[in-house]
mmCIF file of C-alpha atoms in Angstrom:
data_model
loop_
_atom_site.group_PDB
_atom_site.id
_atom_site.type_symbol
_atom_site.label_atom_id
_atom_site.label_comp_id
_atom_site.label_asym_id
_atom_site.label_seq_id
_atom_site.Cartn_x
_atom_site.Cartn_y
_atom_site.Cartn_z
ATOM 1 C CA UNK A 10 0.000 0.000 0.000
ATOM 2 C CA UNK A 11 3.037 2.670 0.726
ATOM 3 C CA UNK A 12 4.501 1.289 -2.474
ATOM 4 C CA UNK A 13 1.319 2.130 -4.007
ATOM 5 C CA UNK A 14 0.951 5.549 -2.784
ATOM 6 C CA UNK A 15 4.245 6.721 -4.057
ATOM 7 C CA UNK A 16 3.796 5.575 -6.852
ATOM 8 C CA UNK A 17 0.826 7.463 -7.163
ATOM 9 C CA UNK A 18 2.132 10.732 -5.460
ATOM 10 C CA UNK A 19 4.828 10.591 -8.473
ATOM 11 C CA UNK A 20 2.392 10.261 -10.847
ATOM 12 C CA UNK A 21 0.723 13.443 -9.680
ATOM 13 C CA UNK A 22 4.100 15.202 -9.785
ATOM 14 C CA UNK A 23 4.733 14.411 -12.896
ATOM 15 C CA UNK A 24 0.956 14.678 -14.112
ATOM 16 C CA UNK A 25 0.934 17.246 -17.766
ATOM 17 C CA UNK A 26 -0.925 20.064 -18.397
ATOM 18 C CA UNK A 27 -1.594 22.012 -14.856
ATOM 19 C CA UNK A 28 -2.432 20.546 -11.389
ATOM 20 C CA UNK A 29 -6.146 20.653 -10.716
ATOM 21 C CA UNK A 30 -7.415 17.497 -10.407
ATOM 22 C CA UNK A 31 -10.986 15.409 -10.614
ATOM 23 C CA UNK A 32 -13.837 16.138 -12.191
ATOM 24 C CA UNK A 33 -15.252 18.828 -9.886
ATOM 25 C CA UNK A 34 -13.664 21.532 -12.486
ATOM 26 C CA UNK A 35 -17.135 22.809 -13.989
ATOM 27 C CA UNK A 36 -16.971 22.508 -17.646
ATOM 28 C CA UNK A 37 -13.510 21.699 -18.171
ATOM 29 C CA UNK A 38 -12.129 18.454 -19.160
ATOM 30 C CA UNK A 39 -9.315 16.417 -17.280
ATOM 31 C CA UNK A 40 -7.784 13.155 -19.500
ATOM 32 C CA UNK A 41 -5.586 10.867 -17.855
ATOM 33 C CA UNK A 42 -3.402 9.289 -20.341
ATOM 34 C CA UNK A 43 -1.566 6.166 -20.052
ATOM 35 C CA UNK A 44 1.200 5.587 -22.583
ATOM 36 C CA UNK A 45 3.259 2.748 -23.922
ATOM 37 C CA UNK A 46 6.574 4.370 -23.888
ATOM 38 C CA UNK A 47 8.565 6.207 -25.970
ATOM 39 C CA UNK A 48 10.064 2.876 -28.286
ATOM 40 C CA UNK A 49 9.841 4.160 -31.690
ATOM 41 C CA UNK A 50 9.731 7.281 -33.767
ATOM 42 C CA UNK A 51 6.155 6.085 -34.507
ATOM 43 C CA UNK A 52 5.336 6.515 -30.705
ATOM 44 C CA UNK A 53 7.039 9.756 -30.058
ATOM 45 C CA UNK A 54 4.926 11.024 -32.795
ATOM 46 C CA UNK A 55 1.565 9.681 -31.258
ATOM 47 C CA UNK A 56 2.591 11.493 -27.888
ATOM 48 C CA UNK A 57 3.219 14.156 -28.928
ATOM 49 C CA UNK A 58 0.118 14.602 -31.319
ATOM 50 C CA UNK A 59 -1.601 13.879 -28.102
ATOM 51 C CA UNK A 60 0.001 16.347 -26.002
ATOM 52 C CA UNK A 61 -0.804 19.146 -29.049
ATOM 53 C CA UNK A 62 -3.742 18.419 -29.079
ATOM 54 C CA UNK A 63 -5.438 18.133 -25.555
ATOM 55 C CA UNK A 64 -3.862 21.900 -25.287
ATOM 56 C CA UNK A 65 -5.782 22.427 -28.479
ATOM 57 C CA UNK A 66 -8.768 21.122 -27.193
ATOM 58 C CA UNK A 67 -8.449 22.873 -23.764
ATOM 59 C CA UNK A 68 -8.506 19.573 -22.288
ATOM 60 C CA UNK A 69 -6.190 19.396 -18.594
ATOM 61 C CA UNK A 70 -3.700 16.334 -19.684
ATOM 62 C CA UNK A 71 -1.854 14.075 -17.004
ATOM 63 C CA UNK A 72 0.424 11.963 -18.614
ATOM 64 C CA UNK A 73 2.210 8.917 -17.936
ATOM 65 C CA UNK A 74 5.077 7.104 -19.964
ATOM 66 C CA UNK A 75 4.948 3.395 -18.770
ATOM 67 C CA UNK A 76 8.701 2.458 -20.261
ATOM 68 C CA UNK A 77 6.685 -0.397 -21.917
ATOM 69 C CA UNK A 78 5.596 -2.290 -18.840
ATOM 70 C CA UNK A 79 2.473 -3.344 -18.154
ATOM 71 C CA UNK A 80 2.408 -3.047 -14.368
ATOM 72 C CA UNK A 81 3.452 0.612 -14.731
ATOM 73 C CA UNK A 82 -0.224 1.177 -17.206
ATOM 74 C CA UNK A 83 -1.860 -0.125 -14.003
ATOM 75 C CA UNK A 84 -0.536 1.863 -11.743
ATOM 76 C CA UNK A 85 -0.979 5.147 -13.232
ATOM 77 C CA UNK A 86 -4.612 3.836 -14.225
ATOM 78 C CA UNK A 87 -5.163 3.461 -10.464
ATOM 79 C CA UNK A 88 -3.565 6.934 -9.721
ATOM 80 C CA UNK A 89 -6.094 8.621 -12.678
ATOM 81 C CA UNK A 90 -8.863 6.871 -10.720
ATOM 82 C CA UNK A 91 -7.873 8.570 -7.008
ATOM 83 C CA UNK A 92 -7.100 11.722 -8.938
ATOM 84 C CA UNK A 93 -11.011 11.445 -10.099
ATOM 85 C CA UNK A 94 -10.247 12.594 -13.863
ATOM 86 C CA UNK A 95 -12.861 12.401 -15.879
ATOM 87 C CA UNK A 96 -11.603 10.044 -18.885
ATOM 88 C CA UNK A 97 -8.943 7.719 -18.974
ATOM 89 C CA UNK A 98 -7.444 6.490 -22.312
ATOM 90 C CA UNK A 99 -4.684 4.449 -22.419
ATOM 91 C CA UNK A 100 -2.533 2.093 -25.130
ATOM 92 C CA UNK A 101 -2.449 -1.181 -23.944
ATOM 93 C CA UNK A 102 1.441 -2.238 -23.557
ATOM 94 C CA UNK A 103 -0.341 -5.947 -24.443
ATOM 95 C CA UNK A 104 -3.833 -7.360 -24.932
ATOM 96 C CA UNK A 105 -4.740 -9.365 -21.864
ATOM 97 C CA UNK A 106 -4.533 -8.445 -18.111
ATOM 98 C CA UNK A 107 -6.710 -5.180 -18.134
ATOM 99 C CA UNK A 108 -10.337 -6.571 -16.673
ATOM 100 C CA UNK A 109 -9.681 -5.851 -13.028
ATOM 101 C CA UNK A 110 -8.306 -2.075 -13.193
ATOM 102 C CA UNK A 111 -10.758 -1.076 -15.575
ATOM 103 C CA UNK A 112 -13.367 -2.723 -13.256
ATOM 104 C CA UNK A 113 -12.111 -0.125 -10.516
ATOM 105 C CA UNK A 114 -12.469 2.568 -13.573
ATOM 106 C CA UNK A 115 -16.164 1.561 -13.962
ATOM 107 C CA UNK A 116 -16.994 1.545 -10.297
ATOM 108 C CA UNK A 117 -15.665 4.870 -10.250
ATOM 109 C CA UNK A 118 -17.725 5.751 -13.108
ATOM 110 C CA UNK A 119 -14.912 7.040 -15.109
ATOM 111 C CA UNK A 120 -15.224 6.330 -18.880
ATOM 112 C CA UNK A 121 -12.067 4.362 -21.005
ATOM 113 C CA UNK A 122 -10.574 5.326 -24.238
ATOM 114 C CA UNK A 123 -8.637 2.742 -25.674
ATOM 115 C CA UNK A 124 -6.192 4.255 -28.382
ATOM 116 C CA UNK A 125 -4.076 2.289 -30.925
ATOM 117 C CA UNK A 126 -3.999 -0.937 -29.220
ATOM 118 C CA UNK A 127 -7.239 -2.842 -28.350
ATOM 119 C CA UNK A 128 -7.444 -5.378 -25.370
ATOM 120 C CA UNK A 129 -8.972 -9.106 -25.474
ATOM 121 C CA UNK A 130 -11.248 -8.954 -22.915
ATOM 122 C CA UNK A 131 -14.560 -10.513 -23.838
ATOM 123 C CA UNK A 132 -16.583 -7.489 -21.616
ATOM 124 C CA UNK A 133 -16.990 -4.962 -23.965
ATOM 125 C CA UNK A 134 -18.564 -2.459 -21.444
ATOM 126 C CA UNK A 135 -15.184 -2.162 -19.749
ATOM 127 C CA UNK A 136 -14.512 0.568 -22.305
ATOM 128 C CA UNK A 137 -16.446 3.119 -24.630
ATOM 129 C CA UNK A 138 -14.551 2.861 -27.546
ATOM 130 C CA UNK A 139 -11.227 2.085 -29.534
ATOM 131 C CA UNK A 140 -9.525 4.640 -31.704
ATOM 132 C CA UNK A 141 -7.092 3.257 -33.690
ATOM 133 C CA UNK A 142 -5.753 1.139 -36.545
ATOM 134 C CA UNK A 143 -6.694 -2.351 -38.214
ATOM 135 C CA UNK A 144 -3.696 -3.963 -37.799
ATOM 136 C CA UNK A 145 -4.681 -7.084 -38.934
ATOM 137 C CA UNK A 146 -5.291 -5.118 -42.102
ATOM 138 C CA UNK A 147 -1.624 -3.976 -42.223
ATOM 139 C CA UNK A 148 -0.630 -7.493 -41.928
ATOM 140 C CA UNK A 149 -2.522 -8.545 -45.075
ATOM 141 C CA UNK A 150 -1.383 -5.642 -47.045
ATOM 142 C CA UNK A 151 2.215 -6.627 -45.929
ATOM 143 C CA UNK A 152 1.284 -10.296 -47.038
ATOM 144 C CA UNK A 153 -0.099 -9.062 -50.779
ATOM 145 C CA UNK A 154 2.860 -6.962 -51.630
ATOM 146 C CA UNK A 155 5.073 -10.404 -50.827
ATOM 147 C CA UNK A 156 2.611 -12.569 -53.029
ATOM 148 C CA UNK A 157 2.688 -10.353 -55.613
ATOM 149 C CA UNK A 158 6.641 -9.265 -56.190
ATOM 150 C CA UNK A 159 7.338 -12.870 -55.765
ATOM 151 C CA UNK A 160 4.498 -14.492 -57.462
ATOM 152 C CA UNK A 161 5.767 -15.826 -60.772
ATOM 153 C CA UNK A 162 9.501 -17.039 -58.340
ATOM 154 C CA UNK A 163 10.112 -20.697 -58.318
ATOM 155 C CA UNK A 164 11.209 -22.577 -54.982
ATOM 156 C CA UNK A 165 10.714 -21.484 -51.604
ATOM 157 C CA UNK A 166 10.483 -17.926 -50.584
ATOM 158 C CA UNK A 167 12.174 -17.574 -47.011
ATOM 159 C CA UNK A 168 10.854 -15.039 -45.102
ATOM 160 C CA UNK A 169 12.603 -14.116 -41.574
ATOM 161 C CA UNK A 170 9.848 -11.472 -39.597
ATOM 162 C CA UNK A 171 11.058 -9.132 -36.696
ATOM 163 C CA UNK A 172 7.703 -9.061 -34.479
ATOM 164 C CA UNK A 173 6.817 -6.232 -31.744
ATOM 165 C CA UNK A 174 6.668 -6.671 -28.371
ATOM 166 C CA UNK A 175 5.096 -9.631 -27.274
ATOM 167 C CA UNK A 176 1.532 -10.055 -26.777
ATOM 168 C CA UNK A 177 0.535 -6.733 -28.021
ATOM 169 C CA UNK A 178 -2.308 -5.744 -30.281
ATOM 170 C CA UNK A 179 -0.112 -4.588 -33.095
ATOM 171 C CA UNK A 180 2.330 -7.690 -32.819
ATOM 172 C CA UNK A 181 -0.349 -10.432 -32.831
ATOM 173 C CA UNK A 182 -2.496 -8.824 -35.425
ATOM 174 C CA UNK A 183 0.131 -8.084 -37.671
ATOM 175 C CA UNK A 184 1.350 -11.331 -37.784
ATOM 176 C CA UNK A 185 -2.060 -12.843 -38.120
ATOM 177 C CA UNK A 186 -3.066 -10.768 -41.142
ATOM 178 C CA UNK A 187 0.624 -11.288 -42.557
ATOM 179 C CA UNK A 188 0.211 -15.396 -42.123
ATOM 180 C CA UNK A 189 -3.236 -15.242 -43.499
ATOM 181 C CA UNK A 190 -1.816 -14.429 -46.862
ATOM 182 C CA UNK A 191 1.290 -16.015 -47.222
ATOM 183 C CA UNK A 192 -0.475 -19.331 -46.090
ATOM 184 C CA UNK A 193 -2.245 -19.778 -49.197
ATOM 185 C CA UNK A 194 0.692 -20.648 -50.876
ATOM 186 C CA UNK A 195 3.164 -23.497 -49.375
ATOM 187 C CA UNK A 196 6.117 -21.781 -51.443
ATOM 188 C CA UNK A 197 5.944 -18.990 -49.014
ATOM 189 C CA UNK A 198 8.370 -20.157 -45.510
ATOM 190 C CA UNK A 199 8.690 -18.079 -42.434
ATOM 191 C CA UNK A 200 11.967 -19.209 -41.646
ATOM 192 C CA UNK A 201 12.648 -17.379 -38.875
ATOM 193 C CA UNK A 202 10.848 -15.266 -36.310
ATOM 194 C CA UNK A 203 11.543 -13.057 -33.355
ATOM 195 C CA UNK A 204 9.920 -10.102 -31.340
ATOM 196 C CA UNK A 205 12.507 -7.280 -31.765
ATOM 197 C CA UNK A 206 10.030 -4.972 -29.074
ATOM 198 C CA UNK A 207 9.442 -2.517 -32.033
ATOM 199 C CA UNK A 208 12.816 -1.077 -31.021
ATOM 200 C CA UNK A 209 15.817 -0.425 -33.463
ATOM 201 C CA UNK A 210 18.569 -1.290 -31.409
ATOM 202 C CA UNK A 211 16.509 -4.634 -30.772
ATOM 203 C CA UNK A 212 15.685 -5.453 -34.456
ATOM 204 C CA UNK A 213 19.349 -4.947 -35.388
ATOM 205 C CA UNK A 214 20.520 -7.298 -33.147
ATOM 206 C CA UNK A 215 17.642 -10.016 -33.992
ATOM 207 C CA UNK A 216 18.323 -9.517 -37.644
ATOM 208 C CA UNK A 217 21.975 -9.614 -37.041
ATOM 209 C CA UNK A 218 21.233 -13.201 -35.782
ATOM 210 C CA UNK A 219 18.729 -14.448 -38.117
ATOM 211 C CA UNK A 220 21.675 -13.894 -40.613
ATOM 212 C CA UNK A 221 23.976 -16.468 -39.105
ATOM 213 C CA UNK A 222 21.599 -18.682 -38.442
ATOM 214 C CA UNK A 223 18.608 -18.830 -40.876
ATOM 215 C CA UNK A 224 20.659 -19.014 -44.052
ATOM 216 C CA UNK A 225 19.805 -17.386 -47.099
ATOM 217 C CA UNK A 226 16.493 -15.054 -46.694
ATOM 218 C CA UNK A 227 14.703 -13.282 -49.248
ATOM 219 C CA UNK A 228 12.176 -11.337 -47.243
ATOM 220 C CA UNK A 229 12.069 -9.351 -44.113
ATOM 221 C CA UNK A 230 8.935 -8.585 -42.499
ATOM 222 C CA UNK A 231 8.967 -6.284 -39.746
ATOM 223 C CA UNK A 232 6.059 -5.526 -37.524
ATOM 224 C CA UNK A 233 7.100 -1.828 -37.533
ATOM 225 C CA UNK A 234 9.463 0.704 -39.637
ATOM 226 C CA UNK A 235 12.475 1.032 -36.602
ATOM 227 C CA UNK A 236 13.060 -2.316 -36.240
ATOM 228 C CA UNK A 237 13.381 -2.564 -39.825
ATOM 229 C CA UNK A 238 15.891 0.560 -39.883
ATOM 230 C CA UNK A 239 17.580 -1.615 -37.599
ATOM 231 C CA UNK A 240 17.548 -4.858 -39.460
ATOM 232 C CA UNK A 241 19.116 -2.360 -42.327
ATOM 233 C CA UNK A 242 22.094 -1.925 -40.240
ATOM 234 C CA UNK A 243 22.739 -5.693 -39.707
ATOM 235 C CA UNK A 244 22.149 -6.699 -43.652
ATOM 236 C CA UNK A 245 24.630 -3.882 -44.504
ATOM 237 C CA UNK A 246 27.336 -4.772 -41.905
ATOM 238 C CA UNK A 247 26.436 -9.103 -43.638
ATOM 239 C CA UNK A 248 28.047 -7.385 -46.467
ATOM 240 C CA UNK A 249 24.324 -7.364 -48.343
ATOM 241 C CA UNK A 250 22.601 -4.889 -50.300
ATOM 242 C CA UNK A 251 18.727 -4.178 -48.038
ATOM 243 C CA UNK A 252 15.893 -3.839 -50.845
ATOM 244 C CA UNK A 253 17.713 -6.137 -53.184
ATOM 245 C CA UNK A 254 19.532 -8.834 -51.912
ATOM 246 C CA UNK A 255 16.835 -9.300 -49.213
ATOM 247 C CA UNK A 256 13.604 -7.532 -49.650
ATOM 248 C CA UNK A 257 12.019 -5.674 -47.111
ATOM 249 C CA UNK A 258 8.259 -4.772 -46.141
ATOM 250 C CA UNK A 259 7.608 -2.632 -42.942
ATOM 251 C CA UNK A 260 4.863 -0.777 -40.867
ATOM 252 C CA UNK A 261 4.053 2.089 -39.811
ATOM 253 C CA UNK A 262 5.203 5.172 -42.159
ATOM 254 C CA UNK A 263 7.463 7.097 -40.531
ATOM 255 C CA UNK A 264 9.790 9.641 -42.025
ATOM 256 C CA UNK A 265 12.821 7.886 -41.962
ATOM 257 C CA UNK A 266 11.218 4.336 -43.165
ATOM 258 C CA UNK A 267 9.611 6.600 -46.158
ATOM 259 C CA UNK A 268 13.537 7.895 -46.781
ATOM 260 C CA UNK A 269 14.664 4.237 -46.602
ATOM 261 C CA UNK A 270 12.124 3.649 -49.063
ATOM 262 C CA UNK A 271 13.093 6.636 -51.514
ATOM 263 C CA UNK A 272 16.856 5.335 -51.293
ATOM 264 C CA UNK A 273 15.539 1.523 -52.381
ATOM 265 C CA UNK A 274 16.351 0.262 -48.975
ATOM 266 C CA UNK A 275 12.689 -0.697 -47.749
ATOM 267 C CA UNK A 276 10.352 -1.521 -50.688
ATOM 268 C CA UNK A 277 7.085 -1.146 -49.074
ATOM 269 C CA UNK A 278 5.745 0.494 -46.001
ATOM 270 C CA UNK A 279 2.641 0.060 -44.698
ATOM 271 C CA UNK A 280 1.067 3.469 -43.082
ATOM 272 C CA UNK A 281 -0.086 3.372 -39.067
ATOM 273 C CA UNK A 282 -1.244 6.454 -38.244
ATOM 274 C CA UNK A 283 -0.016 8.090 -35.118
ATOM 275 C CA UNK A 284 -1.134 11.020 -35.668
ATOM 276 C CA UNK A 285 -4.695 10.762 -33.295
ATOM 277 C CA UNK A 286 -4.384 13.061 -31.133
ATOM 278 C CA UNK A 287 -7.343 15.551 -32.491
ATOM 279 C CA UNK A 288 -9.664 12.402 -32.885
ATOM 280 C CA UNK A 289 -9.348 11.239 -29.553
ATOM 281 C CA UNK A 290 -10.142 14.733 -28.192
ATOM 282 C CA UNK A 291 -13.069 14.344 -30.012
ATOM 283 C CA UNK A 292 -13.832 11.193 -28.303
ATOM 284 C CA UNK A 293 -13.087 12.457 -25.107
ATOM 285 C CA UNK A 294 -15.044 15.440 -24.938
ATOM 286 C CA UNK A 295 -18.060 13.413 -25.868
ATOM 287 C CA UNK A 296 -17.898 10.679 -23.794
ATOM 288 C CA UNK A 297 -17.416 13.449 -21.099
ATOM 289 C CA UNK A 298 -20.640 14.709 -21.800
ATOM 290 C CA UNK A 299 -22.140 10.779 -22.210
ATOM 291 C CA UNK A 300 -22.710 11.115 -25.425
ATOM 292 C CA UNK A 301 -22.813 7.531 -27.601
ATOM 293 C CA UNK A 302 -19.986 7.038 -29.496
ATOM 294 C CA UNK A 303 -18.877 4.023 -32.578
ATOM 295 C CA UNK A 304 -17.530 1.047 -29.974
ATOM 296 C CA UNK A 305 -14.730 1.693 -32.941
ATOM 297 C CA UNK A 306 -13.061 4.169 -34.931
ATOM 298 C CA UNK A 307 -10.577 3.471 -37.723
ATOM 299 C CA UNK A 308 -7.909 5.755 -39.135
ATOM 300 C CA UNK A 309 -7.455 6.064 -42.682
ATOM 301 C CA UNK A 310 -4.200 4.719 -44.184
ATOM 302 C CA UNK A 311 -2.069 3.988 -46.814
ATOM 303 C CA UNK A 312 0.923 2.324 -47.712
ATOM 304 C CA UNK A 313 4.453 3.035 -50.036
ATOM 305 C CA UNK A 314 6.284 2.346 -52.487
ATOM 306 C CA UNK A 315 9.684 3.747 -54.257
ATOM 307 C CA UNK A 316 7.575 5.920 -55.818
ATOM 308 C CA UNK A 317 4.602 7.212 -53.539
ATOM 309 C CA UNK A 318 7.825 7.576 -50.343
ATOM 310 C CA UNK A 319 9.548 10.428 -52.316
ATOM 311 C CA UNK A 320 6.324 12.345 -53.199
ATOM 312 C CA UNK A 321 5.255 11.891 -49.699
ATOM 313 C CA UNK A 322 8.539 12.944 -48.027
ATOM 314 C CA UNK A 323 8.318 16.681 -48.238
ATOM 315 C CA UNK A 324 5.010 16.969 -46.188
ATOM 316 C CA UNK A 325 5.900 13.665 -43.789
ATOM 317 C CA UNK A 326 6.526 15.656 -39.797
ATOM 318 C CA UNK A 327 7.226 12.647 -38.224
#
């Protein structure tokens, strides 16, 4: 219980925008938000479209970075509860776990968010909506662009695939939608496979080992853009040429995958959006007010090639 309430004095130290707490502020709007971490570009660009926008929105923000632990969601979860905000939203660092806090959320009668990562618990009313991305999706559209540049090959395709953190949304989906279309041809072989924690330095040093033990690969597929940055790093230093002597697919969109792409080192990226900030404010300020909202709002996204990452590169701010 001490360790508890330190943790959740901290919290309130290091809460974001201002200091008044709970939900006794007349019309104004306190968020609690619960982060992943700050593990990619991707993410840093989500936070701080976040940040942006809850001043935009004249919403009070308390914000908490959990360093990609799970245990560190729930606690801050707990301390937006005794802090009596009046929304939480939070990206789930994985899928399962989240019944019981968010339980103590509904008894408090404080309304969830859930933003870019969705949870697997079969009670739906735990939460009032998820904003976010179809990973799944992204898988599949990594999947088609290997079926169709290797289509007419003969022989076995080997595939090696760098997958984010386990038991997260975006690593289980991706993979799903990813095996969902390679499986419908036997040529295609995932010959090796490895969470790299959607970290660079990780999915260097994965890829670094795939390549003395997997043998000869023709595809990467990376659950998101810095890991493959990173896997770019350990084909080079193999003495390989990334984008032709093994191909590369990749999630997510961010500036320096779309550069990779330009320069013929990645050659396709799959868009994930980070950029919701303004559309969870949205979200916020009406479930605030109890207002129905869609149990689940997509993002609208694309993906790259050679040609669509240079004319996208100018405007790209992330």
């Amino acid at each position: 219980m001490a360790a508890l309430a330190a943790g959740a004095a901290a919290l309130m130290v290091a809460a974001g925008c201002g200091s008044a707490g709970g939900s006794g502020g007349g019309d104004s709007i306190t968020l609690g938000f619960a982060q992943v971490g700050a593990e990619s570009g991707w993410r840093t660009a989500n936070t701080k479209s976040v940040r942006q926008a809850a001043r935009d929105a004249g919403i009070e923000l308390k914000f908490s970075d959990a360093q990609q632990k799970q245990e560190n969601q729930i606690k801050a979860i707990r301390s937006f509860i005794q802090q009596r905000v009046d929304v939480i939203a939070f990206s789930p660092v994985v899928e399962s776990g989240w019944d019981t806090v968010l339980k103590e959320a509904q008894r408090a009668d404080i309304p969830v968010v859930l933003t870019d990562r969705a949870i697997d618990s079969p009670d739906t009313s735990l939460y009032e909506t998820f904003l976010g991305s179809d990973f799944v999706e992204e898988g599949r559209k990594a999947g088609r662009w290997v079926t169709e540049e290797f289509g007419d090959a003969e022989g076995t395709v080997r595939i090696a695939e760098l997958q984010g953190t386990t038991g997260s949304a975006p690593a289980n989906d991706r993979k799903q939608g990813f095996a969902e279309v390679i499986g419908n041809d036997a040529k295609y072989k995932i010959v090796a496979s490895q969470t790299g924690d959607f970290t660079r330095a990780k999915g260097k040093e994965v890829m670094e080992a795939f390549l003395k033990s997997a043998g000869e690969i023709d595809v990467l597929y990376a659950h998101n853009d810095d890991m493959a940055l990173g896997a770019i790093e350990a084909i080079e230093g193999a003495g390989l040429k990334p984008g032709e002597d093994i191909k590369i697919v990749s999630v997510d969109g961010v500036k320096d995958a779309l550069q990779a792409a330009a320069d013929g080192e990645i050659n396709y990226v799959v868009e994930c959006n980070p950029l919701l900030g303004p559309q969870l404010m949205d979200l916020v300020k009406k479930v605030a007010a109890g207002e129905q909202v869609p149990k689940r709002v997509e993002v609208e996204e694309t993906a790259f090639d050679q040609q669509a990452a240079e004319k996208a590169l100018p405007d790209r701010k992330y």
